Coordinates of C-alpha atoms and ligand atoms in Angstrom, one line a residue:
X240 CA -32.8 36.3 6.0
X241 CA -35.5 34.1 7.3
X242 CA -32.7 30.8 7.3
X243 CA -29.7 31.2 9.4
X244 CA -28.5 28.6 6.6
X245 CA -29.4 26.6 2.9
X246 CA -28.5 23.0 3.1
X247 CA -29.2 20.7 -0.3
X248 CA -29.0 17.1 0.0
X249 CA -27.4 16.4 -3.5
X250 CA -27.5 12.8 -5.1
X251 CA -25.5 12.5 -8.5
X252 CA -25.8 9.4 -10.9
X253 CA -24.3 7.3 -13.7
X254 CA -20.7 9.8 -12.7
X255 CA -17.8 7.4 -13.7
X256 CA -16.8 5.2 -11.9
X257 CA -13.4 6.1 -12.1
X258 CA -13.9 10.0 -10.8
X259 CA -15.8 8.3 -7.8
X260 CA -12.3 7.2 -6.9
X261 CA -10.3 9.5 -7.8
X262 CA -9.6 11.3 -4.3
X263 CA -7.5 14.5 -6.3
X264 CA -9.9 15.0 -8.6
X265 CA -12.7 15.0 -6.1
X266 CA -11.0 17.3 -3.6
X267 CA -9.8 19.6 -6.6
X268 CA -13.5 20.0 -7.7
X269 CA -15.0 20.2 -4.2
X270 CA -12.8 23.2 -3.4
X271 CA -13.3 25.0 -6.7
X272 CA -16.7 23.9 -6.3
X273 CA -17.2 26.2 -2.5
X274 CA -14.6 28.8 -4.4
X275 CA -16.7 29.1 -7.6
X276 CA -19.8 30.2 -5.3
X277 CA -17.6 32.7 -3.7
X278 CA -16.6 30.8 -0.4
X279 CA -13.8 31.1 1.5
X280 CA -11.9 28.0 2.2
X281 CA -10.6 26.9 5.3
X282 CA -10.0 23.4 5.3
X283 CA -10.3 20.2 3.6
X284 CA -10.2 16.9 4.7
X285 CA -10.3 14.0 2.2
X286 CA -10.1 9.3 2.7
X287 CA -9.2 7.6 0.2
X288 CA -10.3 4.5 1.2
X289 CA -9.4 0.8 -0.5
X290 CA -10.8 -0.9 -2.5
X291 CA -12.2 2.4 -3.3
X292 CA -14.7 5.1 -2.4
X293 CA -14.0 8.6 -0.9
X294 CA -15.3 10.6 1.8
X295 CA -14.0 14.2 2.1
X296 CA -15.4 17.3 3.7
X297 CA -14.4 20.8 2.6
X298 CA -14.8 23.2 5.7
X299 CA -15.7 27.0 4.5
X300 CA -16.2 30.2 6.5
X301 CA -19.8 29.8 5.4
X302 CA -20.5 26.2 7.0
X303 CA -19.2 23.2 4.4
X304 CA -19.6 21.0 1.4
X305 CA -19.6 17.2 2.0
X306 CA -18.8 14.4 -0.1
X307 CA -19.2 10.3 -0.1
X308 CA -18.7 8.1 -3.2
X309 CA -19.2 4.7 -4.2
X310 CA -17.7 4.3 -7.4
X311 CA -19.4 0.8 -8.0
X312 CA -22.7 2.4 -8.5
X313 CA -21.3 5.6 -10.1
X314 CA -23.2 7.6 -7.2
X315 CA -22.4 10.9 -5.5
X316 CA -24.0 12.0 -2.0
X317 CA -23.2 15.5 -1.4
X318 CA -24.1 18.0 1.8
X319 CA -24.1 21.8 0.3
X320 CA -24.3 23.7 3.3
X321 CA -24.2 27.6 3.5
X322 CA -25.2 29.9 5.2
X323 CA -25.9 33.9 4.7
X324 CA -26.5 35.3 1.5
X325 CA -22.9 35.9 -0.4
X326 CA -22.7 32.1 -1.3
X327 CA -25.1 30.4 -3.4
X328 CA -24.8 27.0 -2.9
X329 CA -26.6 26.1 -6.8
X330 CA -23.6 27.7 -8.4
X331 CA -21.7 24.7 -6.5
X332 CA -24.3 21.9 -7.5
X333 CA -23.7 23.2 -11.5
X334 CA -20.0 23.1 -11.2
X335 CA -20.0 19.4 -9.1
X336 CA -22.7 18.1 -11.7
X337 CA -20.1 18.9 -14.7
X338 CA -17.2 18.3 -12.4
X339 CA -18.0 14.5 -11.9
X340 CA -19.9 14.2 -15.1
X341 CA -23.1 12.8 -13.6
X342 CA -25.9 12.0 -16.0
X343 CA -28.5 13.5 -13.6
X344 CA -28.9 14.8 -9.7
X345 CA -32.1 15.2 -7.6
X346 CA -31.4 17.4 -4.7
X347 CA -33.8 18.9 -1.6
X348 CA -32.4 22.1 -0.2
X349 CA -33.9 22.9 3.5
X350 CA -33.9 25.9 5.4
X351 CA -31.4 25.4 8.4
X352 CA -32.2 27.7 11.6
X353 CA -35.5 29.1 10.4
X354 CA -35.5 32.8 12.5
X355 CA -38.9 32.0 13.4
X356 CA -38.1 29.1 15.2
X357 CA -35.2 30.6 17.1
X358 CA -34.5 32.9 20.2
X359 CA -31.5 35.2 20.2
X360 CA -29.0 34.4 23.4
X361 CA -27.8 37.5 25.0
X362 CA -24.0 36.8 25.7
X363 CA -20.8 38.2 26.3
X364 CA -18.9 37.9 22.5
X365 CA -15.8 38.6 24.1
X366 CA -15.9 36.1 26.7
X367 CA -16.8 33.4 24.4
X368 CA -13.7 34.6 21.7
X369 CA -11.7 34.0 24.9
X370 CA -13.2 30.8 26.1
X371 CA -12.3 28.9 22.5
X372 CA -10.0 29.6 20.2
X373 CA -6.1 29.5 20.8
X374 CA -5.3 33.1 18.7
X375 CA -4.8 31.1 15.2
X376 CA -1.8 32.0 13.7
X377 CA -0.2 31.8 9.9
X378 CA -3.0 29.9 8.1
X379 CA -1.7 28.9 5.2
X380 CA -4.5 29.4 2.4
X381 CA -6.1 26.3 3.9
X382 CA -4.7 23.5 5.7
X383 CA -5.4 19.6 4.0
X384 CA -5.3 16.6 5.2
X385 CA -5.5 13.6 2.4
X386 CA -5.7 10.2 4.2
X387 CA -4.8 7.3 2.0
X388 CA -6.8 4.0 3.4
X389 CA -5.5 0.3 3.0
X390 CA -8.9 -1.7 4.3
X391 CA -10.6 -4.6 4.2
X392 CA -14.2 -5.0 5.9
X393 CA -12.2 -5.1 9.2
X394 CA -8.9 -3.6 9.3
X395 CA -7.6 -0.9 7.6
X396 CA -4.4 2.0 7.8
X397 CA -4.6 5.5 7.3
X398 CA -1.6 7.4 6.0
X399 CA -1.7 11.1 5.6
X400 CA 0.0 12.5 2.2
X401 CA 1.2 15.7 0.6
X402 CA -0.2 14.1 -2.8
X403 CA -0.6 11.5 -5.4
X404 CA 3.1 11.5 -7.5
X405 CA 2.3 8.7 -9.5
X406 CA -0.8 7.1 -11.1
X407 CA -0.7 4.9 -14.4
X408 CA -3.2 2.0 -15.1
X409 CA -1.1 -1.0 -16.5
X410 CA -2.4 -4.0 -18.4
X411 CA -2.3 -5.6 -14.6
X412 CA -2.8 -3.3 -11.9
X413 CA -2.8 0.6 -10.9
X414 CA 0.7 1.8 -10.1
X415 CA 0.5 4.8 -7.6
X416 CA 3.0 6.5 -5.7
X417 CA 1.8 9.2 -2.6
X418 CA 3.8 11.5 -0.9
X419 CA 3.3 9.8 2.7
X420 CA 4.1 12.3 5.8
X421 CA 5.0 9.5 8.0
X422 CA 6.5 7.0 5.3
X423 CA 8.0 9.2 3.2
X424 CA 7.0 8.0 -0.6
X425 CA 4.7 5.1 -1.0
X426 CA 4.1 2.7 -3.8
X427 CA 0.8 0.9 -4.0
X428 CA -0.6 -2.1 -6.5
X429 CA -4.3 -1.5 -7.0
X430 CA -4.5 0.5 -3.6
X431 CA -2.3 -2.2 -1.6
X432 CA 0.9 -0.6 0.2
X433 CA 3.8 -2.4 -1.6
X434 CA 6.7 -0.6 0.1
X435 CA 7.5 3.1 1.6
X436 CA 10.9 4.8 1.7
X437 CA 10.4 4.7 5.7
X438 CA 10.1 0.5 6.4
X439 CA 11.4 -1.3 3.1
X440 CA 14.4 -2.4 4.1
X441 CA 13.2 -4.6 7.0
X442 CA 11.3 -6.6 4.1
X443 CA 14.0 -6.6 1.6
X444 CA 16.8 -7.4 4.3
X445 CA 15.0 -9.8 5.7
X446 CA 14.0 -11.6 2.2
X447 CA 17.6 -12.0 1.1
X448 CA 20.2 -11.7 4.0
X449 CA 18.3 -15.3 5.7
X450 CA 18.6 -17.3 2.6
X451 CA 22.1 -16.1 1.5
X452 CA 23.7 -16.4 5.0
X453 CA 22.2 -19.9 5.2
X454 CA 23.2 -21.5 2.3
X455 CA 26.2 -19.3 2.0
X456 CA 27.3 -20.4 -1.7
X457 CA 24.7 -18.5 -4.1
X458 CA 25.8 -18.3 -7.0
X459 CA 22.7 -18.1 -9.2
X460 CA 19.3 -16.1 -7.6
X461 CA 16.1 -15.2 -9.3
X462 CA 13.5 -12.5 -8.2
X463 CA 10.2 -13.1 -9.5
X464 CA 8.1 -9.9 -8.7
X465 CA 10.2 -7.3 -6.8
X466 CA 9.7 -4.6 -9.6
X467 CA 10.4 -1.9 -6.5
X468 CA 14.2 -3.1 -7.0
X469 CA 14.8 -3.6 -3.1
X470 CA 15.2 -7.3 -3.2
X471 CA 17.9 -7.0 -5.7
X472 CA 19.4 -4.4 -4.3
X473 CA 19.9 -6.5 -0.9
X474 CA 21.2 -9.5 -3.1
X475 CA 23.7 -7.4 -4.8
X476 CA 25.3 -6.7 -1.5
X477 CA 26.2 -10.3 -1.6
X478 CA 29.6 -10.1 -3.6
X479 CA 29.8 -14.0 -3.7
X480 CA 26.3 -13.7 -6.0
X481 CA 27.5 -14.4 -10.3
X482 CA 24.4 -13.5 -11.2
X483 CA 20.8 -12.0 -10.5
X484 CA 17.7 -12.7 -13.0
X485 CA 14.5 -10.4 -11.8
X486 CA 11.5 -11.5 -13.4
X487 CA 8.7 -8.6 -13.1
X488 CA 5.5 -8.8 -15.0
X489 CA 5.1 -4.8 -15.0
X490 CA 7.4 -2.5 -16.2
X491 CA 5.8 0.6 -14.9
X492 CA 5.9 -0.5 -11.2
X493 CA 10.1 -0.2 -12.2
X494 CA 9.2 3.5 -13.8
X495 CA 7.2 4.7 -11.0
X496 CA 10.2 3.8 -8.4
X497 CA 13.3 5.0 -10.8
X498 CA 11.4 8.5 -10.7
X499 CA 10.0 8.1 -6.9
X500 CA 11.6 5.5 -4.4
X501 CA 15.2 5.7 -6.2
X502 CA 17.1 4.7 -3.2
X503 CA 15.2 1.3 -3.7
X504 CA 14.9 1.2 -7.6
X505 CA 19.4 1.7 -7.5
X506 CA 20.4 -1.5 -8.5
X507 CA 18.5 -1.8 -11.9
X508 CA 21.4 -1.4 -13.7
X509 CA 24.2 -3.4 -12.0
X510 CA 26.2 -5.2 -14.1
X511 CA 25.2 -8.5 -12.4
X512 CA 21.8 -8.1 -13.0
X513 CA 19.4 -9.5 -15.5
X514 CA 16.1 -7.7 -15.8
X515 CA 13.8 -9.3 -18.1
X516 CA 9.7 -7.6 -18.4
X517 CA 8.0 -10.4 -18.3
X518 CA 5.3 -13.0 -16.3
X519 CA 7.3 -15.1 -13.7
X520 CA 4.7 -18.1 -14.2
X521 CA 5.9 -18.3 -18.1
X522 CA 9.3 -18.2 -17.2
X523 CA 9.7 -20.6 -14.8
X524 CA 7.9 -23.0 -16.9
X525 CA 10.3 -22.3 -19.4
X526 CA 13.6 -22.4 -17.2
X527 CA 15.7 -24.9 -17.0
X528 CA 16.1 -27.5 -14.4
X529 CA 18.9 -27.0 -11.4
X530 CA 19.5 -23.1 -12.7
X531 CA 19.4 -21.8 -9.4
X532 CA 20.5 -21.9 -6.1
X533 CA 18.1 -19.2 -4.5
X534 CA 14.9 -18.7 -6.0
X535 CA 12.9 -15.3 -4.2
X536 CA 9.1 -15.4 -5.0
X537 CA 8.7 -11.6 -4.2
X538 CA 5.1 -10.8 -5.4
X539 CA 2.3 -8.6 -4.3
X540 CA -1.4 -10.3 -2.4
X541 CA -2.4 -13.5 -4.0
X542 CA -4.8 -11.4 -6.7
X543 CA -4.6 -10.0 -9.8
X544 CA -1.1 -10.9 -11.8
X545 CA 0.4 -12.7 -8.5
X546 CA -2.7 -15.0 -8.0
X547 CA -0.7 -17.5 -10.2
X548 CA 2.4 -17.3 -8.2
X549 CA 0.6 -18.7 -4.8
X550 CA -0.4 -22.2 -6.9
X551 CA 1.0 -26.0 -6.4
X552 CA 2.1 -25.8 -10.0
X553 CA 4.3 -23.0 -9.6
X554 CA 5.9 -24.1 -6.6
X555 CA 6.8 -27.1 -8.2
X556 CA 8.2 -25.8 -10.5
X557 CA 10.4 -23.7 -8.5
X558 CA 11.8 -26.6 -6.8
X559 CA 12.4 -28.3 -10.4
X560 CA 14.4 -25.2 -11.0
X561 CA 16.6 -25.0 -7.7
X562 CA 20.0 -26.6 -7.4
X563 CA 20.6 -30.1 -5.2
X564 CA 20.7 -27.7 -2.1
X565 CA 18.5 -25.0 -3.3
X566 CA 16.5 -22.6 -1.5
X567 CA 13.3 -21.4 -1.7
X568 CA 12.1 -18.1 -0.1
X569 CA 8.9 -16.5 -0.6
X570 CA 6.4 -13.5 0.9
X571 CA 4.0 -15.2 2.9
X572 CA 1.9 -13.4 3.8
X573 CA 0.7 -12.2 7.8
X574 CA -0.5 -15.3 9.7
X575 CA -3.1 -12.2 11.4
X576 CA -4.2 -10.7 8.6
X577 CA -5.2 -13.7 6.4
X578 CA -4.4 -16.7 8.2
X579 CA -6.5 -19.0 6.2
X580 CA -4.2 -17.8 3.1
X581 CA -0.9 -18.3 5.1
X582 CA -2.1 -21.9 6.6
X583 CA -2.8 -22.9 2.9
X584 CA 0.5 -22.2 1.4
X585 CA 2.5 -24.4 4.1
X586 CA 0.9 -26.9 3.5
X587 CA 1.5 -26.8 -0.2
X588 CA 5.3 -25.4 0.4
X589 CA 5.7 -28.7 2.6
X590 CA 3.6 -31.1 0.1
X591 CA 6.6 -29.8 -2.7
X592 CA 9.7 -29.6 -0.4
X593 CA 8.8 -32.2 2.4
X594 CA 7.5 -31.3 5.8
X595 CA 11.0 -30.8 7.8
X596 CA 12.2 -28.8 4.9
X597 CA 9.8 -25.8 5.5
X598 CA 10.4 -23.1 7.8
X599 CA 8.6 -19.7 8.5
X600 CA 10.3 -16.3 9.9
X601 CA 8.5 -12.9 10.9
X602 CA 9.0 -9.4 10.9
X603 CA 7.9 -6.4 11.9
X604 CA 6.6 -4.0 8.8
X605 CA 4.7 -1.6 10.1
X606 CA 2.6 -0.4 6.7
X607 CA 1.8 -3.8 5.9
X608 CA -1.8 -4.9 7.0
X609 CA -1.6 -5.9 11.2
X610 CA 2.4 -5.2 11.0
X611 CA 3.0 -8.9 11.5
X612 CA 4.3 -10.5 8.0
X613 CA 6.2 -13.2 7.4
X614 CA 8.6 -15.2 5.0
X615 CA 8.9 -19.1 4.3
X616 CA 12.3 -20.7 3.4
X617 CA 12.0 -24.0 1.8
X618 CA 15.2 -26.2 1.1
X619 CA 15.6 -28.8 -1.5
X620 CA 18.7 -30.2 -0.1
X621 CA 19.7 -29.2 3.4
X622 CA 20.1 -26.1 3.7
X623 CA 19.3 -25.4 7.4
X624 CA 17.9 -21.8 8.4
X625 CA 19.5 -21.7 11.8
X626 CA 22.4 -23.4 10.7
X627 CA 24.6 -20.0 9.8
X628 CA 27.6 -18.6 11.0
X629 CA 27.0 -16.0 13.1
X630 CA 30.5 -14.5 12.8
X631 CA 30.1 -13.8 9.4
X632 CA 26.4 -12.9 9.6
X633 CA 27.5 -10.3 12.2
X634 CA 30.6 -8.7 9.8
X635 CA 27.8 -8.4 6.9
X636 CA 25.3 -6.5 9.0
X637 CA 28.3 -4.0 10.1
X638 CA 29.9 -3.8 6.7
X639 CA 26.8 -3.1 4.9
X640 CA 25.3 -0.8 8.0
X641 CA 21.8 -2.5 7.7
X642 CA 18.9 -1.2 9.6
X643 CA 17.0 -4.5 10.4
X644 CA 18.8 -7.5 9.7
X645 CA 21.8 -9.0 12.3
X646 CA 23.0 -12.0 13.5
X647 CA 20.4 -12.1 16.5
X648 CA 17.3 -11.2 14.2
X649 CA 18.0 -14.2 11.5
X650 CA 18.2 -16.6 14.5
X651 CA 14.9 -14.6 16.5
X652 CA 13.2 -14.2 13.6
X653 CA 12.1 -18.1 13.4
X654 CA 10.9 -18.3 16.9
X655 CA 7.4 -18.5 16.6
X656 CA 4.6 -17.5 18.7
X657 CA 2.0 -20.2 19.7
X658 CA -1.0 -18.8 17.3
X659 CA 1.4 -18.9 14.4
X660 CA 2.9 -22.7 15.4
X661 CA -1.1 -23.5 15.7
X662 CA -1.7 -22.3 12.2
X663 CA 1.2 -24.5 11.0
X664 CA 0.4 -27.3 13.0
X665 CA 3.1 -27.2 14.4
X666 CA 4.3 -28.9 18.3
Ligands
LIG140 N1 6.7 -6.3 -0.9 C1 5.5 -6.4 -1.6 C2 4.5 -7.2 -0.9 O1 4.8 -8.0 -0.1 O2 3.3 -7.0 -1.1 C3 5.8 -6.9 -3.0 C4 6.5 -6.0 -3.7 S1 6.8 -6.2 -5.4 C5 6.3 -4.6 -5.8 C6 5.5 -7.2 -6.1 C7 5.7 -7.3 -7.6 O3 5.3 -8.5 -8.1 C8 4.9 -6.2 -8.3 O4 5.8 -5.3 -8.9 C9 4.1 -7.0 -9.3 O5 3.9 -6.3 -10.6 C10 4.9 -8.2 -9.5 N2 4.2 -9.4 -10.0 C11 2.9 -9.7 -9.7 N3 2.6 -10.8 -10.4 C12 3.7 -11.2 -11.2 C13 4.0 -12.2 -12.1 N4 3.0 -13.1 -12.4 N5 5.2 -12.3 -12.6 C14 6.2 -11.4 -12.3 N6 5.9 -10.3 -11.4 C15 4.7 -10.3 -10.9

């Protein structure tokens, strides 16, 4: 053996774009890749990272094959790294070429730890078994870790999963659902955390129990968005409420919770709900004027099918739809993570509703992007945020054993910090 190790330096083009971000398939094929060549496995680690790409490493008793991805340009970099002679590292390169259905590779294998360039170490084996390694017990076949990744160029969150449960492409956006370890399951919109079993109820308390203690006479809410069935769910609480249009463009976000976040998806067939598939920018163009009392604009990141729902013209027409003494209550986004968007969309809430008639609120949701998000509450009439009554406010929170929302929170929750009053303008 004149190599202590064979290392090629792989580089596979035109693969689909698609396989360069699939994270499951990739780690699938890198593992039956090292076992194919007769390696034994011990680990794999694998990032998913968003808007896409991968980077995964597959750690083998004879050294490790290494993967990055960017699916944009359909291209591969891959470390095949053995060493000995029972693995042959080629039989890998075949099976990743067909694997990830690249047109062509070029690859340079080097000799790692040429024997002519090295000097033998006497040392004591047993003293350096002792020195390292706590006795390793039970190893599973191998142990994984799959990161999922939520980043832009700066920030980004890491959440480790047991697996990807759901995946379907919709005319509008992917629909995915992973098996978090810390979350519990998570639903994402074109690789954006939407909600996990572990945090949604601070966001769906907190988007329905403010407006409907305030105004305090709903009869009549709409949902536009909120296909994950949380919002609705927090409404129905409300027994007051007649009725409760939702309005979601994509009927498979729905699916994908039914089957995998069904403690959120559990009020989709209440009696008092109305579920209509469809785009909320067509139907509130089409609604009638005065129809509602509480309007909830629950959508996704102003891109793809909810770009429309961040716009002047839908606002308006939102308030065309409220009642006298309507209310308006929508996602707004986190005044950290894109405070340019958030500044933007007060200004145009307060153009429509008038600028004392605008309020913002924050929470804490820890899988959202910096953790900070917040809510605005626009009234038509007068409709006061702070203006509740506590007593009451109190008995729901107890009745309905809520986890984020009381009394103390609805009133805490519109103190703002100066960097947020700064980005509002406000004294
Ligand atoms: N809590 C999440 C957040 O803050 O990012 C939002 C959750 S909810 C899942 C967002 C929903 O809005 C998605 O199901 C998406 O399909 C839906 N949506 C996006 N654009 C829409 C539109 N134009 N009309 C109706 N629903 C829309």
């Amino acid at each position: 053996m004149e190599a202590l190790g064979r290392h090629i330096l792989v580089e596979f083009y035109n693969c689909s774009p698609e396989l360069m971000n699939d994270v499951v398939h990739i780690e699938k094929s890198m593992v039956e890749a090292a076992e194919t060549a007769g390696a034994t496995v011990i680990n794999s680690t694998f990032h998913h990272f968003s808007p896409y790409g991968v980077s995964g490493v597959v750690v083998i008793q004879e050294s490790h094959l290494a993967i990055h991805t960017w699916p944009e340009f359909g291209y591969a970099a891959v470390d095949l790294f053995t060493c000995g002679d029972s693995v042959n590292p080629w039989v890998s390169y075949q099976f990743l070429e067909k694997a990830f259905k690249a047109s062509h590779g070029s690859s340079m294998e080097c000799r790692r730890g040429q024997m002519g360039l090295l000097d033998r170490k006497d040392f004591n084996v047993d003293a350096l078994r002792n020195v390292g390694a706590k006795p390793y017990d039970h190893p599973v076949k191998f142990t994984r870790d799959v990161w999922f990744t939520e980043r832009d160029e700066n920030i980004a969150l890491s959440l480790k999963h047991d697996g990807q449960l759901y995946k379907k492409e919709s005319p509008y956006q992917k629909v995915e659902v992973f098996a978090t370890q810390a979350y519990g399951n998570m639903l994402t919109l074109d690789g954006m955390v939407m909600c996990t079993q572990k945090d949604e109820y601070v966001y769906h308390e907190m988007i329905t129990h403010v407006p409907m203690l305030s105004h305090g006479r709903v009869k009549r809410a709409l949902v536009i968005g909120g296909g994950d069935g949380g919002t609705v769910r927090e409404l129905l609480r409300h027994p007051e409420l007649e009725e409760v249009v939702l309005v979601e463009i994509d009927a498979l976000v729905i699916e994908a919770c039914k089957l995998h976040l069904p403690e959120t998806a559990v009020a989709f067939d209440h009696p008092k709900l109305k579920l209509l598939i469809e785009d909320g920018i067509k139907y509130i163009q089409e609604c009638a004027d005065s129809a509602f009392d509480l309007i909830i604009v629950d959508s996704a990141d102003p891109v793809g099918p909810g770009e429309g729902l961040f716009t002047a013209e839908f606002y308006k027409e939102v308030y065309r739809c409220l009642t006298e003494d309507g209310i308006m209550v929508t996602q707004s986004e986190s005044p950290r993570f894109n405070a340019n968007v958030f500044a933007e969309i007060y200004d145009c809430y307060r153009g429509i509703f008038g600028a004392d008639k605008v309020s913002c609120y924050l929470a804490a949701i820890p899988t959202y992007p910096t953790g900070t998000w917040s809510f605005s509450f626009s009234s038509k009439g007068n409709a006061q945020p702070l203006v509740f009554d506590r007593e009451t406010a109190a008995a729901f929170s107890r009745k309905n054993d809520l986890k984020y929302y009381n009394e103390d929170i609805h009133a805490a929750a519109f103190a703002l910090p100066n960097f947020v009053k700064q980005l509002l303008k406000l004294k």
